[in-house]
């Protein structure tokens, strides 16, 4: 298949991802910079489908702009991964995207995430492509660095994108939905722990929304992950065991804080004592049932010191 055909196949796959992304040939790559009507139409559908799936709204994250051809280049690179040198060349053509407080760029960010998000979430990531290829995909898709995980070499940039995402229309809802989902990848869980701990210090209500969504939308899956982590603690804990428990650590810290401050009308947060609004406390959230989250917090508290210091 030529490069545009390969790109279209990956774009179609991204709308209903199952298994690894399709693989194809990368001949005539010059056409990727000027997608034909069929490819442009497929990209629009893929972007709209992803925007709906992640809850980004219309226009996606408040940006009415049209995505450029970068997502097509990314799709071709993913589909052509078996031709490693050619695929790396295509990937190098993807322009850097900087997501700012302005509208411009966020629709492009959703388009890139439409391709990169499912690819790096697949098992194995990007259909078994080399680790450096996966890292390069992440670097090319800023929204994916927040909703999935950042590249190992650049977590600081993802932190900035996170700050700006929280200010976008539907940005908080998109973040909550992404962070609430369980993952078998310890690197993804470690990043979500980082995000949740930041929310605990800056936006407690949003942090609690993540844990509520985790229980309401993914309760059985999280129960299975937590039980696996419990069994994993009988020996040398794996990175996945540690990361699973760390996901719940910010909630455990807040729970302990509320127990300590029980009966007070304020909470100590960054910058001093502030009045505690009902939505910012565990007890103020009727959907946070202690019978459901209590057992995992007990497990986390038992290993709190080692979890905070890098292990279990």
PDB file of C-alpha atoms in Angstrom:
ATOM      1  CA  UNK A   1       0.000   0.000   0.000  1.00  0.00           C
ATOM      2  CA  UNK A   2       1.162   3.570  -0.600  1.00  0.00           C
ATOM      3  CA  UNK A   3       1.643   5.904   2.353  1.00  0.00           C
ATOM      4  CA  UNK A   4      -1.766   7.607   2.123  1.00  0.00           C
ATOM      5  CA  UNK A   5      -3.543   4.263   2.026  1.00  0.00           C
ATOM      6  CA  UNK A   6      -1.577   3.138   5.074  1.00  0.00           C
ATOM      7  CA  UNK A   7      -2.513   6.353   6.881  1.00  0.00           C
ATOM      8  CA  UNK A   8      -6.212   5.897   6.097  1.00  0.00           C
ATOM      9  CA  UNK A   9      -6.170   2.338   7.430  1.00  0.00           C
ATOM     10  CA  UNK A  10      -4.662   3.512  10.721  1.00  0.00           C
ATOM     11  CA  UNK A  11      -7.129   6.400  10.961  1.00  0.00           C
ATOM     12  CA  UNK A  12     -10.042   3.994  10.467  1.00  0.00           C
ATOM     13  CA  UNK A  13      -8.592   1.648  13.080  1.00  0.00           C
ATOM     14  CA  UNK A  14      -8.243   4.524  15.569  1.00  0.00           C
ATOM     15  CA  UNK A  15     -12.007   5.058  15.580  1.00  0.00           C
ATOM     16  CA  UNK A  16     -12.609   1.539  16.923  1.00  0.00           C
ATOM     17  CA  UNK A  17      -9.202   0.301  18.047  1.00  0.00           C
ATOM     18  CA  UNK A  18      -8.897  -3.432  18.615  1.00  0.00           C
ATOM     19  CA  UNK A  19      -5.569  -5.210  18.709  1.00  0.00           C
ATOM     20  CA  UNK A  20      -2.444  -3.611  17.248  1.00  0.00           C
ATOM     21  CA  UNK A  21      -2.719  -0.866  14.620  1.00  0.00           C
ATOM     22  CA  UNK A  22      -2.671  -2.095  11.011  1.00  0.00           C
ATOM     23  CA  UNK A  23       0.653  -2.171   9.174  1.00  0.00           C
ATOM     24  CA  UNK A  24       1.304  -1.147   5.579  1.00  0.00           C
ATOM     25  CA  UNK A  25       3.854   0.221   3.143  1.00  0.00           C
ATOM     26  CA  UNK A  26       5.322   3.707   2.985  1.00  0.00           C
ATOM     27  CA  UNK A  27       5.796   4.397  -0.693  1.00  0.00           C
ATOM     28  CA  UNK A  28       5.181   7.843  -2.184  1.00  0.00           C
ATOM     29  CA  UNK A  29       5.391   9.650   1.158  1.00  0.00           C
ATOM     30  CA  UNK A  30       5.314  13.044  -0.564  1.00  0.00           C
ATOM     31  CA  UNK A  31       1.539  12.828  -0.776  1.00  0.00           C
ATOM     32  CA  UNK A  32       1.214  12.822   3.026  1.00  0.00           C
ATOM     33  CA  UNK A  33       1.705  16.590   3.224  1.00  0.00           C
ATOM     34  CA  UNK A  34      -1.231  17.089   0.833  1.00  0.00           C
ATOM     35  CA  UNK A  35      -3.832  14.466   1.788  1.00  0.00           C
ATOM     36  CA  UNK A  36      -6.422  13.608  -0.842  1.00  0.00           C
ATOM     37  CA  UNK A  37     -10.126  14.105  -0.201  1.00  0.00           C
ATOM     38  CA  UNK A  38     -10.665  10.540   1.051  1.00  0.00           C
ATOM     39  CA  UNK A  39      -7.857  10.828   3.602  1.00  0.00           C
ATOM     40  CA  UNK A  40      -8.934  14.307   4.741  1.00  0.00           C
ATOM     41  CA  UNK A  41     -12.488  13.034   5.231  1.00  0.00           C
ATOM     42  CA  UNK A  42     -11.256  10.043   7.243  1.00  0.00           C
ATOM     43  CA  UNK A  43      -9.186  12.379   9.428  1.00  0.00           C
ATOM     44  CA  UNK A  44     -12.240  14.546  10.125  1.00  0.00           C
ATOM     45  CA  UNK A  45     -14.246  11.485  11.160  1.00  0.00           C
ATOM     46  CA  UNK A  46     -11.422  10.176  13.347  1.00  0.00           C
ATOM     47  CA  UNK A  47     -11.045  13.545  15.066  1.00  0.00           C
ATOM     48  CA  UNK A  48     -14.797  13.905  15.643  1.00  0.00           C
ATOM     49  CA  UNK A  49     -15.053  10.340  16.944  1.00  0.00           C
ATOM     50  CA  UNK A  50     -12.219  10.871  19.404  1.00  0.00           C
ATOM     51  CA  UNK A  51     -13.599  14.235  20.531  1.00  0.00           C
ATOM     52  CA  UNK A  52     -16.904  12.523  21.330  1.00  0.00           C
ATOM     53  CA  UNK A  53     -15.219   9.551  23.019  1.00  0.00           C
ATOM     54  CA  UNK A  54     -13.085  11.672  25.359  1.00  0.00           C
ATOM     55  CA  UNK A  55     -15.861  14.212  25.988  1.00  0.00           C
ATOM     56  CA  UNK A  56     -14.083  17.173  24.364  1.00  0.00           C
ATOM     57  CA  UNK A  57     -17.314  18.691  23.044  1.00  0.00           C
ATOM     58  CA  UNK A  58     -17.969  20.575  19.812  1.00  0.00           C
ATOM     59  CA  UNK A  59     -15.801  22.274  18.775  1.00  0.00           C
ATOM     60  CA  UNK A  60     -13.189  20.089  20.497  1.00  0.00           C
ATOM     61  CA  UNK A  61     -11.904  21.818  23.638  1.00  0.00           C
ATOM     62  CA  UNK A  62     -13.378  25.056  22.332  1.00  0.00           C
ATOM     63  CA  UNK A  63     -11.191  25.297  19.220  1.00  0.00           C
ATOM     64  CA  UNK A  64     -13.149  25.723  15.950  1.00  0.00           C
ATOM     65  CA  UNK A  65     -10.010  25.402  13.818  1.00  0.00           C
ATOM     66  CA  UNK A  66      -9.369  22.622  11.308  1.00  0.00           C
ATOM     67  CA  UNK A  67      -6.548  20.124  11.977  1.00  0.00           C
ATOM     68  CA  UNK A  68      -3.573  20.091   9.624  1.00  0.00           C
ATOM     69  CA  UNK A  69      -1.908  17.046   8.016  1.00  0.00           C
ATOM     70  CA  UNK A  70       0.221  16.151  11.065  1.00  0.00           C
ATOM     71  CA  UNK A  71      -2.193  13.426  12.202  1.00  0.00           C
ATOM     72  CA  UNK A  72      -1.985  11.887   8.724  1.00  0.00           C
ATOM     73  CA  UNK A  73       1.813  11.815   9.000  1.00  0.00           C
ATOM     74  CA  UNK A  74       1.540  10.202  12.430  1.00  0.00           C
ATOM     75  CA  UNK A  75      -0.914   7.597  11.144  1.00  0.00           C
ATOM     76  CA  UNK A  76       1.400   6.750   8.244  1.00  0.00           C
ATOM     77  CA  UNK A  77       4.415   6.463  10.547  1.00  0.00           C
ATOM     78  CA  UNK A  78       2.508   4.119  12.857  1.00  0.00           C
ATOM     79  CA  UNK A  79       1.251   1.992   9.983  1.00  0.00           C
ATOM     80  CA  UNK A  80       4.695   1.862   8.377  1.00  0.00           C
ATOM     81  CA  UNK A  81       6.570   0.973  11.574  1.00  0.00           C
ATOM     82  CA  UNK A  82       7.949  -2.255  10.050  1.00  0.00           C
ATOM     83  CA  UNK A  83       9.891  -0.089   7.601  1.00  0.00           C
ATOM     84  CA  UNK A  84      11.709   1.492  10.499  1.00  0.00           C
ATOM     85  CA  UNK A  85      13.965   3.951   8.666  1.00  0.00           C
ATOM     86  CA  UNK A  86      11.186   5.202   6.407  1.00  0.00           C
ATOM     87  CA  UNK A  87       8.769   5.420   9.327  1.00  0.00           C
ATOM     88  CA  UNK A  88      11.261   7.437  11.382  1.00  0.00           C
ATOM     89  CA  UNK A  89      11.696   9.776   8.417  1.00  0.00           C
ATOM     90  CA  UNK A  90       7.939  10.361   8.198  1.00  0.00           C
ATOM     91  CA  UNK A  91       7.747  10.947  11.946  1.00  0.00           C
ATOM     92  CA  UNK A  92      10.525  13.534  11.727  1.00  0.00           C
ATOM     93  CA  UNK A  93       8.332  15.572   9.354  1.00  0.00           C
ATOM     94  CA  UNK A  94       5.660  16.140  12.017  1.00  0.00           C
ATOM     95  CA  UNK A  95       5.871  19.783  13.152  1.00  0.00           C
ATOM     96  CA  UNK A  96       6.094  20.543  16.849  1.00  0.00           C
ATOM     97  CA  UNK A  97       2.778  21.533  18.418  1.00  0.00           C
ATOM     98  CA  UNK A  98       2.582  23.943  21.328  1.00  0.00           C
ATOM     99  CA  UNK A  99      -0.755  24.100  23.107  1.00  0.00           C
ATOM    100  CA  UNK A 100      -1.316  27.546  24.615  1.00  0.00           C
ATOM    101  CA  UNK A 101      -4.137  29.405  26.319  1.00  0.00           C
ATOM    102  CA  UNK A 102      -5.399  30.523  22.921  1.00  0.00           C
ATOM    103  CA  UNK A 103      -7.923  28.498  20.932  1.00  0.00           C
ATOM    104  CA  UNK A 104      -5.550  27.711  18.067  1.00  0.00           C
ATOM    105  CA  UNK A 105      -3.968  24.297  18.305  1.00  0.00           C
ATOM    106  CA  UNK A 106      -6.390  22.389  20.513  1.00  0.00           C
ATOM    107  CA  UNK A 107      -8.372  20.868  17.636  1.00  0.00           C
ATOM    108  CA  UNK A 108      -5.024  19.847  16.165  1.00  0.00           C
ATOM    109  CA  UNK A 109      -4.127  18.357  19.546  1.00  0.00           C
ATOM    110  CA  UNK A 110      -7.303  16.254  19.531  1.00  0.00           C
ATOM    111  CA  UNK A 111      -6.569  15.095  15.962  1.00  0.00           C
ATOM    112  CA  UNK A 112      -3.076  13.956  16.916  1.00  0.00           C
ATOM    113  CA  UNK A 113      -4.384  12.270  20.056  1.00  0.00           C
ATOM    114  CA  UNK A 114      -6.974  10.466  17.918  1.00  0.00           C
ATOM    115  CA  UNK A 115      -4.094   8.600  16.277  1.00  0.00           C
ATOM    116  CA  UNK A 116      -1.384   8.482  18.917  1.00  0.00           C
ATOM    117  CA  UNK A 117      -3.624   7.754  21.930  1.00  0.00           C
ATOM    118  CA  UNK A 118      -4.938   4.373  20.706  1.00  0.00           C
ATOM    119  CA  UNK A 119      -1.532   3.435  19.277  1.00  0.00           C
ATOM    120  CA  UNK A 120       0.433   3.919  22.506  1.00  0.00           C
ATOM    121  CA  UNK A 121      -2.393   2.356  24.540  1.00  0.00           C
ATOM    122  CA  UNK A 122      -2.349  -0.807  22.426  1.00  0.00           C
ATOM    123  CA  UNK A 123      -0.667  -3.954  23.697  1.00  0.00           C
ATOM    124  CA  UNK A 124       2.161  -3.909  22.849  1.00  0.00           C
ATOM    125  CA  UNK A 125       2.440  -0.130  22.377  1.00  0.00           C
ATOM    126  CA  UNK A 126       2.442   0.952  18.720  1.00  0.00           C
ATOM    127  CA  UNK A 127       2.251  -2.664  17.597  1.00  0.00           C
ATOM    128  CA  UNK A 128       5.616  -3.605  19.106  1.00  0.00           C
ATOM    129  CA  UNK A 129       7.577  -0.687  17.637  1.00  0.00           C
ATOM    130  CA  UNK A 130      10.902   0.235  19.300  1.00  0.00           C
ATOM    131  CA  UNK A 131      10.674   2.173  22.561  1.00  0.00           C
ATOM    132  CA  UNK A 132      12.257   5.253  21.006  1.00  0.00           C
ATOM    133  CA  UNK A 133       9.499   5.292  18.388  1.00  0.00           C
ATOM    134  CA  UNK A 134       6.823   5.226  21.093  1.00  0.00           C
ATOM    135  CA  UNK A 135       8.572   8.080  22.907  1.00  0.00           C
ATOM    136  CA  UNK A 136       8.709  10.092  19.674  1.00  0.00           C
ATOM    137  CA  UNK A 137       4.972   9.538  19.122  1.00  0.00           C
ATOM    138  CA  UNK A 138       4.255  10.856  22.602  1.00  0.00           C
ATOM    139  CA  UNK A 139       6.460  13.895  22.026  1.00  0.00           C
ATOM    140  CA  UNK A 140       4.486  14.694  18.860  1.00  0.00           C
ATOM    141  CA  UNK A 141       1.097  14.617  20.625  1.00  0.00           C
ATOM    142  CA  UNK A 142       0.962  17.003  23.623  1.00  0.00           C
ATOM    143  CA  UNK A 143      -2.595  16.060  24.597  1.00  0.00           C
ATOM    144  CA  UNK A 144      -1.606  12.391  24.763  1.00  0.00           C
ATOM    145  CA  UNK A 145       1.219  13.265  27.157  1.00  0.00           C
ATOM    146  CA  UNK A 146      -1.412  14.443  29.642  1.00  0.00           C
ATOM    147  CA  UNK A 147      -4.181  11.904  29.036  1.00  0.00           C
ATOM    148  CA  UNK A 148      -1.832   8.893  28.727  1.00  0.00           C
ATOM    149  CA  UNK A 149       1.713   9.713  29.871  1.00  0.00           C
ATOM    150  CA  UNK A 150       4.552  12.043  28.912  1.00  0.00           C
ATOM    151  CA  UNK A 151       7.786  10.931  27.251  1.00  0.00           C
ATOM    152  CA  UNK A 152      10.366   9.818  29.794  1.00  0.00           C
ATOM    153  CA  UNK A 153      12.607  12.761  28.916  1.00  0.00           C
ATOM    154  CA  UNK A 154      10.039  15.564  29.184  1.00  0.00           C
ATOM    155  CA  UNK A 155       7.526  15.525  32.019  1.00  0.00           C
ATOM    156  CA  UNK A 156       7.802  19.286  32.578  1.00  0.00           C
ATOM    157  CA  UNK A 157       6.179  20.138  29.247  1.00  0.00           C
ATOM    158  CA  UNK A 158       3.255  17.825  30.039  1.00  0.00           C
ATOM    159  CA  UNK A 159       2.773  19.665  33.327  1.00  0.00           C
ATOM    160  CA  UNK A 160       2.349  22.924  31.421  1.00  0.00           C
ATOM    161  CA  UNK A 161      -0.120  21.362  28.994  1.00  0.00           C
ATOM    162  CA  UNK A 162      -2.066  20.031  31.984  1.00  0.00           C
ATOM    163  CA  UNK A 163      -2.361  23.548  33.419  1.00  0.00           C
ATOM    164  CA  UNK A 164      -3.695  24.885  30.134  1.00  0.00           C
ATOM    165  CA  UNK A 165      -6.035  21.933  29.563  1.00  0.00           C
ATOM    166  CA  UNK A 166      -7.740  22.650  32.879  1.00  0.00           C
ATOM    167  CA  UNK A 167      -8.666  26.106  31.544  1.00  0.00           C
ATOM    168  CA  UNK A 168     -10.160  24.850  28.273  1.00  0.00           C
ATOM    169  CA  UNK A 169     -13.897  24.281  27.719  1.00  0.00           C
ATOM    170  CA  UNK A 170     -14.548  20.638  28.697  1.00  0.00           C
ATOM    171  CA  UNK A 171     -10.893  20.280  29.695  1.00  0.00           C
ATOM    172  CA  UNK A 172     -11.596  19.164  33.260  1.00  0.00           C
ATOM    173  CA  UNK A 173     -14.153  16.586  32.099  1.00  0.00           C
ATOM    174  CA  UNK A 174     -11.667  15.184  29.575  1.00  0.00           C
ATOM    175  CA  UNK A 175      -8.960  14.894  32.232  1.00  0.00           C
ATOM    176  CA  UNK A 176     -11.280  13.262  34.771  1.00  0.00           C
ATOM    177  CA  UNK A 177     -12.454  10.631  32.291  1.00  0.00           C
ATOM    178  CA  UNK A 178      -8.912   9.786  31.217  1.00  0.00           C
ATOM    179  CA  UNK A 179      -7.408   9.600  34.701  1.00  0.00           C
ATOM    180  CA  UNK A 180     -10.256   7.491  36.099  1.00  0.00           C
ATOM    181  CA  UNK A 181      -9.618   4.582  33.742  1.00  0.00           C
ATOM    182  CA  UNK A 182      -7.459   1.707  35.023  1.00  0.00           C
ATOM    183  CA  UNK A 183      -4.254   0.809  33.225  1.00  0.00           C
ATOM    184  CA  UNK A 184      -1.873  -2.134  33.270  1.00  0.00           C
ATOM    185  CA  UNK A 185       1.039   0.152  32.371  1.00  0.00           C
ATOM    186  CA  UNK A 186       2.950   1.282  35.481  1.00  0.00           C
ATOM    187  CA  UNK A 187       4.301   4.337  33.648  1.00  0.00           C
ATOM    188  CA  UNK A 188       0.748   5.498  32.936  1.00  0.00           C
ATOM    189  CA  UNK A 189      -0.336   4.917  36.539  1.00  0.00           C
ATOM    190  CA  UNK A 190       2.721   6.742  37.879  1.00  0.00           C
ATOM    191  CA  UNK A 191       1.830   9.754  35.754  1.00  0.00           C
ATOM    192  CA  UNK A 192      -1.774   9.685  36.934  1.00  0.00           C
ATOM    193  CA  UNK A 193      -0.541   9.596  40.512  1.00  0.00           C
ATOM    194  CA  UNK A 194       1.484  12.732  39.742  1.00  0.00           C
ATOM    195  CA  UNK A 195      -1.573  14.432  38.238  1.00  0.00           C
ATOM    196  CA  UNK A 196      -3.837  13.420  41.122  1.00  0.00           C
ATOM    197  CA  UNK A 197      -1.382  14.611  43.746  1.00  0.00           C
ATOM    198  CA  UNK A 198      -1.158  17.964  41.998  1.00  0.00           C
ATOM    199  CA  UNK A 199      -4.958  18.183  41.931  1.00  0.00           C
ATOM    200  CA  UNK A 200      -5.020  17.325  45.638  1.00  0.00           C
ATOM    201  CA  UNK A 201      -2.903  20.394  46.341  1.00  0.00           C
ATOM    202  CA  UNK A 202      -4.541  22.763  43.862  1.00  0.00           C
ATOM    203  CA  UNK A 203      -8.009  21.495  42.819  1.00  0.00           C
ATOM    204  CA  UNK A 204      -9.338  19.060  45.399  1.00  0.00           C
ATOM    205  CA  UNK A 205     -12.846  18.866  43.938  1.00  0.00           C
ATOM    206  CA  UNK A 206     -11.469  17.755  40.576  1.00  0.00           C
ATOM    207  CA  UNK A 207      -9.329  15.107  42.253  1.00  0.00           C
ATOM    208  CA  UNK A 208     -12.386  13.720  44.021  1.00  0.00           C
ATOM    209  CA  UNK A 209     -14.256  13.656  40.702  1.00  0.00           C
ATOM    210  CA  UNK A 210     -11.547  11.344  39.328  1.00  0.00           C
ATOM    211  CA  UNK A 211     -11.931   8.870  42.181  1.00  0.00           C
ATOM    212  CA  UNK A 212     -15.725   8.957  41.944  1.00  0.00           C
ATOM    213  CA  UNK A 213     -15.500   8.266  38.210  1.00  0.00           C
ATOM    214  CA  UNK A 214     -13.019   5.462  38.839  1.00  0.00           C
ATOM    215  CA  UNK A 215     -15.484   3.712  41.146  1.00  0.00           C
ATOM    216  CA  UNK A 216     -18.667   4.443  39.160  1.00  0.00           C
ATOM    217  CA  UNK A 217     -17.366   3.763  35.651  1.00  0.00           C
ATOM    218  CA  UNK A 218     -14.592   1.239  36.237  1.00  0.00           C
ATOM    219  CA  UNK A 219     -15.323  -0.305  39.637  1.00  0.00           C
ATOM    220  CA  UNK A 220     -14.959  -4.013  38.745  1.00  0.00           C
ATOM    221  CA  UNK A 221     -11.813  -3.392  36.705  1.00  0.00           C
ATOM    222  CA  UNK A 222     -10.225  -1.405  39.535  1.00  0.00           C
ATOM    223  CA  UNK A 223     -11.228  -4.111  42.023  1.00  0.00           C
ATOM    224  CA  UNK A 224      -9.342  -6.651  39.909  1.00  0.00           C
ATOM    225  CA  UNK A 225      -6.255  -4.422  39.722  1.00  0.00           C
ATOM    226  CA  UNK A 226      -6.325  -3.775  43.475  1.00  0.00           C
ATOM    227  CA  UNK A 227      -6.694  -7.478  44.271  1.00  0.00           C
ATOM    228  CA  UNK A 228      -3.767  -8.233  41.974  1.00  0.00           C
ATOM    229  CA  UNK A 229      -1.730  -5.588  43.813  1.00  0.00           C
ATOM    230  CA  UNK A 230      -2.695  -7.101  47.166  1.00  0.00           C
ATOM    231  CA  UNK A 231      -1.408 -10.497  46.040  1.00  0.00           C
ATOM    232  CA  UNK A 232       1.703  -8.859  44.639  1.00  0.00           C
ATOM    233  CA  UNK A 233       2.629  -7.555  48.076  1.00  0.00           C
ATOM    234  CA  UNK A 234       3.241 -11.081  49.353  1.00  0.00           C
ATOM    235  CA  UNK A 235       6.625 -11.024  47.599  1.00  0.00           C
ATOM    236  CA  UNK A 236       8.817  -8.424  45.972  1.00  0.00           C
ATOM    237  CA  UNK A 237       6.266  -5.962  44.549  1.00  0.00           C
ATOM    238  CA  UNK A 238       6.366  -5.304  40.826  1.00  0.00           C
ATOM    239  CA  UNK A 239       6.353  -1.780  39.362  1.00  0.00           C
ATOM    240  CA  UNK A 240       2.720  -2.362  38.420  1.00  0.00           C
ATOM    241  CA  UNK A 241       1.795  -3.258  42.011  1.00  0.00           C
ATOM    242  CA  UNK A 242       3.480  -0.136  43.352  1.00  0.00           C
ATOM    243  CA  UNK A 243       1.933   2.095  40.681  1.00  0.00           C
ATOM    244  CA  UNK A 244      -1.567   0.686  41.281  1.00  0.00           C
ATOM    245  CA  UNK A 245      -1.384   1.544  44.972  1.00  0.00           C
ATOM    246  CA  UNK A 246       0.165   4.943  44.303  1.00  0.00           C
ATOM    247  CA  UNK A 247      -2.825   5.860  42.156  1.00  0.00           C
ATOM    248  CA  UNK A 248      -4.891   5.842  45.360  1.00  0.00           C
ATOM    249  CA  UNK A 249      -2.278   7.568  47.534  1.00  0.00           C
ATOM    250  CA  UNK A 250      -3.590  11.152  47.096  1.00  0.00           C
ATOM    251  CA  UNK A 251      -7.042  10.026  48.271  1.00  0.00           C
ATOM    252  CA  UNK A 252      -5.447   8.310  51.281  1.00  0.00           C
ATOM    253  CA  UNK A 253      -3.571  11.506  52.155  1.00  0.00           C
ATOM    254  CA  UNK A 254      -6.771  13.564  51.956  1.00  0.00           C
ATOM    255  CA  UNK A 255      -8.681  10.974  53.983  1.00  0.00           C
ATOM    256  CA  UNK A 256      -6.073  11.102  56.742  1.00  0.00           C
ATOM    257  CA  UNK A 257      -6.137  14.898  56.680  1.00  0.00           C
ATOM    258  CA  UNK A 258      -9.912  14.935  57.059  1.00  0.00           C
ATOM    259  CA  UNK A 259      -9.726  12.498  59.957  1.00  0.00           C
ATOM    260  CA  UNK A 260      -7.193  14.760  61.653  1.00  0.00           C
ATOM    261  CA  UNK A 261      -9.226  17.904  61.024  1.00  0.00           C
ATOM    262  CA  UNK A 262     -12.608  16.332  61.778  1.00  0.00           C
ATOM    263  CA  UNK A 263     -15.060  18.934  63.031  1.00  0.00           C
ATOM    264  CA  UNK A 264     -13.098  21.914  61.756  1.00  0.00           C
ATOM    265  CA  UNK A 265     -14.632  24.322  59.275  1.00  0.00           C
ATOM    266  CA  UNK A 266     -11.402  24.758  57.336  1.00  0.00           C
ATOM    267  CA  UNK A 267      -8.732  22.706  55.631  1.00  0.00           C
ATOM    268  CA  UNK A 268      -5.027  23.424  55.540  1.00  0.00           C
ATOM    269  CA  UNK A 269      -3.986  23.776  51.909  1.00  0.00           C
ATOM    270  CA  UNK A 270      -1.059  25.287  50.066  1.00  0.00           C
ATOM    271  CA  UNK A 271      -0.927  28.920  51.166  1.00  0.00           C
ATOM    272  CA  UNK A 272      -2.587  28.439  54.576  1.00  0.00           C
ATOM    273  CA  UNK A 273      -5.958  27.606  56.115  1.00  0.00           C
ATOM    274  CA  UNK A 274      -9.019  27.952  53.902  1.00  0.00           C
ATOM    275  CA  UNK A 275     -12.713  27.282  54.338  1.00  0.00           C
ATOM    276  CA  UNK A 276     -13.600  23.770  53.254  1.00  0.00           C
ATOM    277  CA  UNK A 277     -16.425  23.747  50.712  1.00  0.00           C
ATOM    278  CA  UNK A 278     -18.581  20.582  50.815  1.00  0.00           C
ATOM    279  CA  UNK A 279     -17.450  19.490  47.343  1.00  0.00           C
ATOM    280  CA  UNK A 280     -13.807  19.508  48.399  1.00  0.00           C
ATOM    281  CA  UNK A 281     -14.174  16.925  51.155  1.00  0.00           C
ATOM    282  CA  UNK A 282     -14.611  13.179  50.967  1.00  0.00           C
ATOM    283  CA  UNK A 283     -17.461  13.305  53.450  1.00  0.00           C
ATOM    284  CA  UNK A 284     -19.181  15.907  51.297  1.00  0.00           C
ATOM    285  CA  UNK A 285     -19.338  13.514  48.341  1.00  0.00           C
ATOM    286  CA  UNK A 286     -22.156  11.014  48.788  1.00  0.00           C
ATOM    287  CA  UNK A 287     -20.895   9.001  45.809  1.00  0.00           C
ATOM    288  CA  UNK A 288     -17.595   8.279  47.570  1.00  0.00           C
ATOM    289  CA  UNK A 289     -18.681   5.254  49.572  1.00  0.00           C
ATOM    290  CA  UNK A 290     -16.162   4.272  52.249  1.00  0.00           C
ATOM    291  CA  UNK A 291     -17.222   0.648  51.864  1.00  0.00           C
ATOM    292  CA  UNK A 292     -15.800   0.766  48.329  1.00  0.00           C
ATOM    293  CA  UNK A 293     -12.647   2.835  48.703  1.00  0.00           C
ATOM    294  CA  UNK A 294     -11.832   2.023  52.342  1.00  0.00           C
ATOM    295  CA  UNK A 295     -10.118  -1.346  51.713  1.00  0.00           C
ATOM    296  CA  UNK A 296      -7.663   0.062  49.169  1.00  0.00           C
ATOM    297  CA  UNK A 297      -6.865   3.034  51.414  1.00  0.00           C
ATOM    298  CA  UNK A 298      -6.146   0.628  54.253  1.00  0.00           C
ATOM    299  CA  UNK A 299      -3.749  -1.211  51.945  1.00  0.00           C
ATOM    300  CA  UNK A 300      -2.126   2.049  50.865  1.00  0.00           C
ATOM    301  CA  UNK A 301      -1.744   3.292  54.439  1.00  0.00           C
ATOM    302  CA  UNK A 302      -0.074   0.063  55.443  1.00  0.00           C
ATOM    303  CA  UNK A 303       2.675   0.780  52.927  1.00  0.00           C
ATOM    304  CA  UNK A 304       2.469   4.591  52.916  1.00  0.00           C
ATOM    305  CA  UNK A 305       6.092   5.368  53.756  1.00  0.00           C
ATOM    306  CA  UNK A 306       7.572   3.147  51.076  1.00  0.00           C
ATOM    307  CA  UNK A 307       5.018   4.264  48.462  1.00  0.00           C
ATOM    308  CA  UNK A 308       5.942   7.894  49.050  1.00  0.00           C
ATOM    309  CA  UNK A 309       9.652   7.094  48.944  1.00  0.00           C
ATOM    310  CA  UNK A 310       9.700   5.091  45.726  1.00  0.00           C
ATOM    311  CA  UNK A 311       8.633   1.528  46.487  1.00  0.00           C
ATOM    312  CA  UNK A 312       6.364  -0.752  48.496  1.00  0.00           C
TER     313      UNK A 312
END
